Tab-separated table of C-alpha atoms in Angstrom:
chain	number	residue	atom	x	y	z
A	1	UNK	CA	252.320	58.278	-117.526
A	2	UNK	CA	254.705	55.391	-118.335
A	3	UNK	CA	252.945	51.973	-119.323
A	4	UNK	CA	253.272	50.646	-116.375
A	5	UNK	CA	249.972	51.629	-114.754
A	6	UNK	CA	248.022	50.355	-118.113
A	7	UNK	CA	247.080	47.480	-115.844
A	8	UNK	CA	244.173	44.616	-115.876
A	9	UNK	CA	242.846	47.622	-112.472
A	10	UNK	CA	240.146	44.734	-111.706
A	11	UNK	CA	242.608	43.204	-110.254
A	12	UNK	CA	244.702	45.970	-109.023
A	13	UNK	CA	243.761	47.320	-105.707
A	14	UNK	CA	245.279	50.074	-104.973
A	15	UNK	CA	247.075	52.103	-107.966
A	16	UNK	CA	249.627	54.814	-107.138
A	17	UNK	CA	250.653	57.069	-109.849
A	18	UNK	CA	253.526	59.370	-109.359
A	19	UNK	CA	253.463	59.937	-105.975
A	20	UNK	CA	255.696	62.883	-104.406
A	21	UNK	CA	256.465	63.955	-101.245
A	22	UNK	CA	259.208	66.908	-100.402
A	23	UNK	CA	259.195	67.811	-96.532
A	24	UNK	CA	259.949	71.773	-96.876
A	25	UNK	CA	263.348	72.709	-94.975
A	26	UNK	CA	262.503	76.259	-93.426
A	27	UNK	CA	265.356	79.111	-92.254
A	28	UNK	CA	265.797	82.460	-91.841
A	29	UNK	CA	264.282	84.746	-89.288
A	30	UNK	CA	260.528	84.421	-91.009
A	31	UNK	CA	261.363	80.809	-91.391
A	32	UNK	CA	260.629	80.605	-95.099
A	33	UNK	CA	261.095	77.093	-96.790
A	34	UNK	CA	264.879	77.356	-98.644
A	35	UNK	CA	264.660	73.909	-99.400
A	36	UNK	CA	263.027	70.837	-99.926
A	37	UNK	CA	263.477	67.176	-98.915
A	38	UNK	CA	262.649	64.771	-101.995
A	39	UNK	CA	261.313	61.875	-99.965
A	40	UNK	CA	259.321	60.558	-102.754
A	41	UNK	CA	259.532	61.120	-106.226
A	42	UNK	CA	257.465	60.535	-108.788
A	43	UNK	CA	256.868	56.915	-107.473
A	44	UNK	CA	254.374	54.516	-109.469
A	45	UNK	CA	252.984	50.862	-108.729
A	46	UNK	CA	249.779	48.716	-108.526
A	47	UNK	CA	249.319	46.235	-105.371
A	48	UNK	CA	247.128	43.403	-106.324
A	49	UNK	CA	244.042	42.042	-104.616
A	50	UNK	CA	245.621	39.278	-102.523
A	51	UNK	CA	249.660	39.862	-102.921
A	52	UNK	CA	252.109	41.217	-101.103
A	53	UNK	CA	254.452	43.575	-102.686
A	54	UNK	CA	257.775	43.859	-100.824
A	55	UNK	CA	258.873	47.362	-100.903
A	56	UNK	CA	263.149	47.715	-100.137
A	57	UNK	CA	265.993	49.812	-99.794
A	58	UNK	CA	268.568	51.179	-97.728
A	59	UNK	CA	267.294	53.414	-94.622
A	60	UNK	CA	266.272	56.542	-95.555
A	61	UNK	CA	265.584	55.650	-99.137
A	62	UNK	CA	261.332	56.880	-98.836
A	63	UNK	CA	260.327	53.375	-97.667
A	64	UNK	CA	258.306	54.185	-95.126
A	65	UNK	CA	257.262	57.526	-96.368
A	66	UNK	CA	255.630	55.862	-99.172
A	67	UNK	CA	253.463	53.831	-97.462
A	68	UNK	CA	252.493	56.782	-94.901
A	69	UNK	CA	251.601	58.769	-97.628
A	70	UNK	CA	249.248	55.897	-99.461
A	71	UNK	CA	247.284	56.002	-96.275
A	72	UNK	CA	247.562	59.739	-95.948
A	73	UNK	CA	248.852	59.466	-92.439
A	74	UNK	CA	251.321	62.376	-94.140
A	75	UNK	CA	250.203	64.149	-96.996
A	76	UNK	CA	251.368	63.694	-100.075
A	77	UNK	CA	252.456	66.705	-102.213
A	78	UNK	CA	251.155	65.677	-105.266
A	79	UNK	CA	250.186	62.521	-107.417
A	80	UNK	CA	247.704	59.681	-107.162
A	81	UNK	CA	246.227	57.037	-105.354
A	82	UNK	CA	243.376	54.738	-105.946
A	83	UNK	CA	242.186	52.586	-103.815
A	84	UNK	CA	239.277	50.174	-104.614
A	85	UNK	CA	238.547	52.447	-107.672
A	86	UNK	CA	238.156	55.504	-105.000
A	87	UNK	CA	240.810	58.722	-105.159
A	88	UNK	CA	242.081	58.457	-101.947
A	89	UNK	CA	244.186	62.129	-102.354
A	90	UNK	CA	241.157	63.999	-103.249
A	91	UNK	CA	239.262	62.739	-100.392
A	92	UNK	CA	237.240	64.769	-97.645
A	93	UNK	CA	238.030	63.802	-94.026
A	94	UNK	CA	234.768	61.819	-93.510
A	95	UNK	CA	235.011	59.987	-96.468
A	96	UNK	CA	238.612	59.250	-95.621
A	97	UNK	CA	237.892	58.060	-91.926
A	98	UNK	CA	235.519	55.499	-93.428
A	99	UNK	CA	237.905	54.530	-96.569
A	100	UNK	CA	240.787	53.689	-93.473
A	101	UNK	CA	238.163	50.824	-91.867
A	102	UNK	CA	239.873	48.932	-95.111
A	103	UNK	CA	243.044	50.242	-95.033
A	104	UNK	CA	245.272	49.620	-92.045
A	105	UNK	CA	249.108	49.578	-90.393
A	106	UNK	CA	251.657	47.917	-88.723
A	107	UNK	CA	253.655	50.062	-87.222
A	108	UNK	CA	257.823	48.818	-86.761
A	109	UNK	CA	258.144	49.584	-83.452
A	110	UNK	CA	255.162	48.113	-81.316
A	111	UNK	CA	255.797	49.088	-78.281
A	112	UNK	CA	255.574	53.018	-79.389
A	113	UNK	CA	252.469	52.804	-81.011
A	114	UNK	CA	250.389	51.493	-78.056
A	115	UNK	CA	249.412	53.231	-75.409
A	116	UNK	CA	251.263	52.125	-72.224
A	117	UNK	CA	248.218	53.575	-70.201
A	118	UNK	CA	245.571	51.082	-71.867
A	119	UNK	CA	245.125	47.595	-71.306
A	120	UNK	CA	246.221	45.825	-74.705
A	121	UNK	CA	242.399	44.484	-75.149
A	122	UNK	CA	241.190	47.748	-75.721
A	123	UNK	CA	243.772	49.232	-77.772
A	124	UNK	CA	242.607	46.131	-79.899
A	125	UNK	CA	239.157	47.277	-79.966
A	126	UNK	CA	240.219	51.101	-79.993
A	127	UNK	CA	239.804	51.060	-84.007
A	128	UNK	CA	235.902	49.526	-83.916
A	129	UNK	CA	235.109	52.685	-80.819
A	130	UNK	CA	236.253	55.163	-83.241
A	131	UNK	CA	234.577	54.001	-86.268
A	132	UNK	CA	231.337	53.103	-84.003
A	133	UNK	CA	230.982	49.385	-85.115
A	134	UNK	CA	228.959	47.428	-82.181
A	135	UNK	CA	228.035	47.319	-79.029
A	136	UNK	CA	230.781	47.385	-76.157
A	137	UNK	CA	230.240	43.432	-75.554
A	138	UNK	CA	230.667	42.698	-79.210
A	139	UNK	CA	233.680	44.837	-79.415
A	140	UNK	CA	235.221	42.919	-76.576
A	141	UNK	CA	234.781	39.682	-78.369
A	142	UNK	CA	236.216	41.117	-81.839
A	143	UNK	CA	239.198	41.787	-79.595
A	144	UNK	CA	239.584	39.006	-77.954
A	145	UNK	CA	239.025	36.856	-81.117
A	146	UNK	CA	241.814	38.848	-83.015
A	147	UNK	CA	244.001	37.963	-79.986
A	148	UNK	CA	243.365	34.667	-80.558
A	149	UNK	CA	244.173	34.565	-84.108
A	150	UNK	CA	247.680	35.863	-83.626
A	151	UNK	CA	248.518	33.375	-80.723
A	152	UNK	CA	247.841	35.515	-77.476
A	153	UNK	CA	245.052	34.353	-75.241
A	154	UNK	CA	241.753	35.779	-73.560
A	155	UNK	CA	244.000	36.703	-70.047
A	156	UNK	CA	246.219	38.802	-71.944
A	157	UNK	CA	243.884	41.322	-73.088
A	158	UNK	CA	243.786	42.634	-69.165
A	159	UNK	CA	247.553	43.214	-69.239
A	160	UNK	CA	249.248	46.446	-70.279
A	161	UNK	CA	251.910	47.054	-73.050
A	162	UNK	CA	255.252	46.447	-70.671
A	163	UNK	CA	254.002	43.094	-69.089
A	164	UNK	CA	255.095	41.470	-73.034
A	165	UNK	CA	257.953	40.762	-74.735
A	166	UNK	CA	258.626	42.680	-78.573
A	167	UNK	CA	257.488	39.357	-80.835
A	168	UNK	CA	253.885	39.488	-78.405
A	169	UNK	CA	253.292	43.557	-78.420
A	170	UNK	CA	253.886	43.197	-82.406
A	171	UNK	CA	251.434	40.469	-82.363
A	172	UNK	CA	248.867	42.178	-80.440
A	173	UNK	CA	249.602	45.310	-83.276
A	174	UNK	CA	248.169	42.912	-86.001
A	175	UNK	CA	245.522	42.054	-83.841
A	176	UNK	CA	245.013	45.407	-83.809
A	177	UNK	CA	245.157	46.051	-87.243
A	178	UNK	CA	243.074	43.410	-88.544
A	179	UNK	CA	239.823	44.461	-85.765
A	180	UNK	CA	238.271	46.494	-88.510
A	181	UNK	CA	238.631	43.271	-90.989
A	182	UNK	CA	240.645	46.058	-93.579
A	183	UNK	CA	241.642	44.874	-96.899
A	184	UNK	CA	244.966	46.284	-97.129
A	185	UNK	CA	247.208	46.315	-94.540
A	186	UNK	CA	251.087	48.263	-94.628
A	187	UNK	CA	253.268	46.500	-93.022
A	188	UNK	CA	256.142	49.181	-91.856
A	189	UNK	CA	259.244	46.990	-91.379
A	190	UNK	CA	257.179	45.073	-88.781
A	191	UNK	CA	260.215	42.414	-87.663
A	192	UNK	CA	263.662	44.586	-87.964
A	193	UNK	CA	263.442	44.432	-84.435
A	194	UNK	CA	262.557	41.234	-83.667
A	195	UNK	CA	265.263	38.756	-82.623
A	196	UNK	CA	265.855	36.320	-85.770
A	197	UNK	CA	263.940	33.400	-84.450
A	198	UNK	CA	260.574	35.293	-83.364
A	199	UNK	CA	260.559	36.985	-86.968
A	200	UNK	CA	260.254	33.622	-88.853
A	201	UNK	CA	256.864	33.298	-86.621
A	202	UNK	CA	255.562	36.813	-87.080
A	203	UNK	CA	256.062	36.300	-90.952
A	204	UNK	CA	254.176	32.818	-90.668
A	205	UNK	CA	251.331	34.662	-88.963
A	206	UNK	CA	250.963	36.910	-91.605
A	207	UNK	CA	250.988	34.512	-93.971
A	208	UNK	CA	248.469	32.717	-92.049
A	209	UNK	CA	245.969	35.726	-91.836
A	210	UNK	CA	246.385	36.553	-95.234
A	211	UNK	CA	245.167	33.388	-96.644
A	212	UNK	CA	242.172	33.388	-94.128
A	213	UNK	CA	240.919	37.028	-94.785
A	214	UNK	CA	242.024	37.376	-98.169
A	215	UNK	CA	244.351	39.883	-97.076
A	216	UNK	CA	246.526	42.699	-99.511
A	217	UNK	CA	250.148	43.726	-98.126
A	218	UNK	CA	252.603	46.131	-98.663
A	219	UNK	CA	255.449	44.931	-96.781
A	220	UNK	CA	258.559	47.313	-96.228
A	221	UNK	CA	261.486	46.154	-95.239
A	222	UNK	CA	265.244	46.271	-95.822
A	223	UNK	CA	266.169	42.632	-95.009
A	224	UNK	CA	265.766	41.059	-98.339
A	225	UNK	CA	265.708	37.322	-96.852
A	226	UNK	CA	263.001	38.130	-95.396
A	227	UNK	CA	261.428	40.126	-98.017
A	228	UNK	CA	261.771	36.970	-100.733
A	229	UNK	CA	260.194	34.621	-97.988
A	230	UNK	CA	257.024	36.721	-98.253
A	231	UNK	CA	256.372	38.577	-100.982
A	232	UNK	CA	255.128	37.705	-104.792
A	233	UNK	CA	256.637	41.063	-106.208
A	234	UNK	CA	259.351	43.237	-105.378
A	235	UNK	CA	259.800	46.722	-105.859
A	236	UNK	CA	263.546	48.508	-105.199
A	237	UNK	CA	263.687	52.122	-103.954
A	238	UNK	CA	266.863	54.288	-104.405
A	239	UNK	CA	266.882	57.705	-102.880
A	240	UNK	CA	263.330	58.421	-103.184
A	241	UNK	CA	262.821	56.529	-106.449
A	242	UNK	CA	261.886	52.833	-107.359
A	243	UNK	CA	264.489	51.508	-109.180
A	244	UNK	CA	263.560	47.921	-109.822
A	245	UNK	CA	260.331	46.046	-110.130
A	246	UNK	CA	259.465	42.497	-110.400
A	247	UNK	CA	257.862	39.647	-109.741
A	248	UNK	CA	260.236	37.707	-106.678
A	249	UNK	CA	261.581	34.747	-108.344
A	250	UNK	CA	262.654	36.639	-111.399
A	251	UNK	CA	263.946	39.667	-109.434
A	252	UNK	CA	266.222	37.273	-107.262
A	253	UNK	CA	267.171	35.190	-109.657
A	254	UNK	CA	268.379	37.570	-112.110
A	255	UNK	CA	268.191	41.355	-111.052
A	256	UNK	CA	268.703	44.051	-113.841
A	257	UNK	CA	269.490	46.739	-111.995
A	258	UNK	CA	273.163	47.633	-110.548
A	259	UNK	CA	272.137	48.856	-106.879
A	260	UNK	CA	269.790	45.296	-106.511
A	261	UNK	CA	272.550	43.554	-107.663
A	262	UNK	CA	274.657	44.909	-105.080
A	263	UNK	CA	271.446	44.608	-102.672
A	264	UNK	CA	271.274	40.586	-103.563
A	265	UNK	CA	275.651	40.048	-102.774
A	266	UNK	CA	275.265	40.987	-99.624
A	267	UNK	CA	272.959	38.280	-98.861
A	268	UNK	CA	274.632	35.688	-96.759
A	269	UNK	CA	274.360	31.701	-98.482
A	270	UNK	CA	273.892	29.294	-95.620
A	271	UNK	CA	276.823	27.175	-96.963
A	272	UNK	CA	279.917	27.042	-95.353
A	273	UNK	CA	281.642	26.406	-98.371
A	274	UNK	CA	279.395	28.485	-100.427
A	275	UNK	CA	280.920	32.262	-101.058
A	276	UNK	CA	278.807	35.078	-102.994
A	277	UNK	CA	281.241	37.799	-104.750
A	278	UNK	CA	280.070	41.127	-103.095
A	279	UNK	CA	279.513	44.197	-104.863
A	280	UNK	CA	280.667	46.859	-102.599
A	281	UNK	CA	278.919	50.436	-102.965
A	282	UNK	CA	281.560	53.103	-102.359
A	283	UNK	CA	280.710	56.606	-100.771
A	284	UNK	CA	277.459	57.718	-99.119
A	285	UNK	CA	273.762	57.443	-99.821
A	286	UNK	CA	273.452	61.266	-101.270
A	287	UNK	CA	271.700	63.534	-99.960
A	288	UNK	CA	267.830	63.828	-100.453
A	289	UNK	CA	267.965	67.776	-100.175
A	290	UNK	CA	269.942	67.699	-102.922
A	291	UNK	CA	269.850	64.775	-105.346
A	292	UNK	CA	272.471	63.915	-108.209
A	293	UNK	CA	271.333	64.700	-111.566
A	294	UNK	CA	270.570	62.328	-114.032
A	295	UNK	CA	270.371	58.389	-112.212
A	296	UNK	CA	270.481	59.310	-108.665
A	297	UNK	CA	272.653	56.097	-108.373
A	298	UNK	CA	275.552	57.161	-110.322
A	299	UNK	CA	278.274	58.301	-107.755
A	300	UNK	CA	278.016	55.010	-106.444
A	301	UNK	CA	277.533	52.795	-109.302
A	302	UNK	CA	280.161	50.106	-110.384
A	303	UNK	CA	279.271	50.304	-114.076
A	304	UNK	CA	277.824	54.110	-114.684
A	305	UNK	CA	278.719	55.823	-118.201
A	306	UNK	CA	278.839	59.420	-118.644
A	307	UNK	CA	275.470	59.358	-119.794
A	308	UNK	CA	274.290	58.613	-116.229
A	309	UNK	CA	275.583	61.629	-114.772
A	310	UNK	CA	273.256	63.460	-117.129
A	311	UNK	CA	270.183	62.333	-118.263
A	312	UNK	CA	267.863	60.422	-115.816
A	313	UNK	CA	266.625	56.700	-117.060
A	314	UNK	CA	263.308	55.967	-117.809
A	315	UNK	CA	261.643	53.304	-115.664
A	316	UNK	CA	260.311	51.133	-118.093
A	317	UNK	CA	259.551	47.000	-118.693
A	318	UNK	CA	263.198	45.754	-119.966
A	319	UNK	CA	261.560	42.638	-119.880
A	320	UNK	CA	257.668	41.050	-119.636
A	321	UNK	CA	256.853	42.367	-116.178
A	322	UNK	CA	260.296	43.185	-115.128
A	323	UNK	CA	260.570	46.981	-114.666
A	324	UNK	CA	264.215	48.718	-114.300
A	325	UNK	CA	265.514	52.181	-114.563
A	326	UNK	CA	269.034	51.924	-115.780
A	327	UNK	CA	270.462	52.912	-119.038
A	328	UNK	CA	272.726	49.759	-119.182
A	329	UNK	CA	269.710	47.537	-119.110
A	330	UNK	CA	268.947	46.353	-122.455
């Protein structure tokens, strides 16, 4: 294992070690697997007690399916995860139902993950039935006190999932989320559908309620304004691996890696006068079923040398806490 992970871990609260996940492609008239997906591959980073680490990348890049597999809502195929010093891959499902109390999600599109059927009160408390954690009355309360906390009031617990608007059912998902007071929280892209202006006050709230609770993100997301206004490390994914990772200010200040440079042109400077040079990527994302060899970046890279197209680059720290995987970064 790269240096990476040699980490201060009492301060690291969940540790991933070269996580993998290939979703089997099956054919044929037994429907044996004839290929696999690489999703996620061999992907490694610590989340601190406290920060948020912005995870980006174009769709379909293993985003999502990283932070689905950290909770084991998939399964991975192989590596590691610790969480609070406990092997969360290894675990048994009881242990695991108990582990997920402090380990919650935010799903990207609200209205999906409630139930239309339930009023939005209980779906709050839903979480604190399953796990047994009081009495009916003082799971009504928890819920109505999380509604509270994310701007919805005691009335609105009685209404159902259609009577609200996106920016409320996505508050009302926090709420959700944060009824079992978890200490980790994935945050799946939770305002790429949110109109522009209701976003600014979703990110605000979780701002808010992570200073309060003491809270630990993992925020994915492909808008990297919005990424840079919450997160205090950034990590770049590419085609199922991370690329890029670094604390924000240095990462958008200077990136070191050719697809977050062409990431960082394409976001817009509110200047009129103002004009960023933009790096345009040519051709398409390849395909995960099939990866390039060597840096899976190379067919679209500006600046690859034949050396790309054959050996892969080691992700390692070009510079103190500044992580790439490029062979042009000195």
């Amino acid at each position: 294992m790269n240096t990476m992970m040699q980490t201060n871990q009492k301060s690291d609260l969940l540790i991933v070690k070269d996580l993998v996940k290939y979703f089997p492609v099956r054919g044929g008239l037994l429907q044996r697997t004839v290929a696999q997906v690489q999703a996620v591959d061999q992907v490694s980073f610590t989340v601190r007690n406290g920060e948020t680490l912005g995870l980006v990348g174009e769709s379909g890049c293993g985003k999502t399916t990283v932070g689905r597999s950290i909770l084991r809502l998939i399964e991975p195929t192989s590596g590691e995860v610790t969480f609070d010093g406990e092997n969360i891959i290894t675990m048994r499902s009881g242990s695991l139902k108990a582990m997920r109390r402090n380990m919650q999600i935010i799903f990207q599109d609200p209205y999906a993950s409630l139930n239309p059927r339930m009023p939005i009160g209980e779906s709050v408390m839903e979480g604190l039935q399953i796990h047994k954690i009081g009495r009916p009355k003082d799971r009504w309360d928890v819920a109505i006190q999380m509604l509270k906390k994310v701007g919805l009031e005691e009335y609105h617990a009685r209404r159902y999932p259609h009577e609200f608007s996106g920016g409320q059912r996505q508050r009302i998902g926090i709420a959700r989320a944060l009824a079992l007071q978890p200490k980790f929280i994935v945050c799946d892209e939770p305002v790429s559908a949110l109109d522009v202006s209701i976003q600014s006050q979703v990110l605000n709230i979780l701002k808010d309620l992570q200073r309060e609770f003491g809270l630990t993100y993992l925020f994915i997301a492909h808008n990297l304004s919005v990424v840079e206004h919450i997160s205090d490390r950034v990590g770049v994914m590419y085609l199922g691996k991370l690329v890029e990772l670094s604390n924000r200010d240095d990462l958008f200040r200077e990136p070191l890696h050719p697809y977050t440079k062409a990431l960082m042109s394409a976001i817009p400077i509110p200047h009129p006068n103002v004009k960023r040079e933009r790096t345009i990527l040519k051709g398409d994302v390849p395909s995960p079923l099939h990866p390039p060899k060597g840096c899976r970046f190379h067919t679209r890279c500006p600046v690859a040398v034949a050396k790309c197209s054959v050996d892969e680059p080691e992700f390692r720290e070009a510079r103190p806490a500044h992580w790439a995987a490029c062979w042009l970064v000195e």
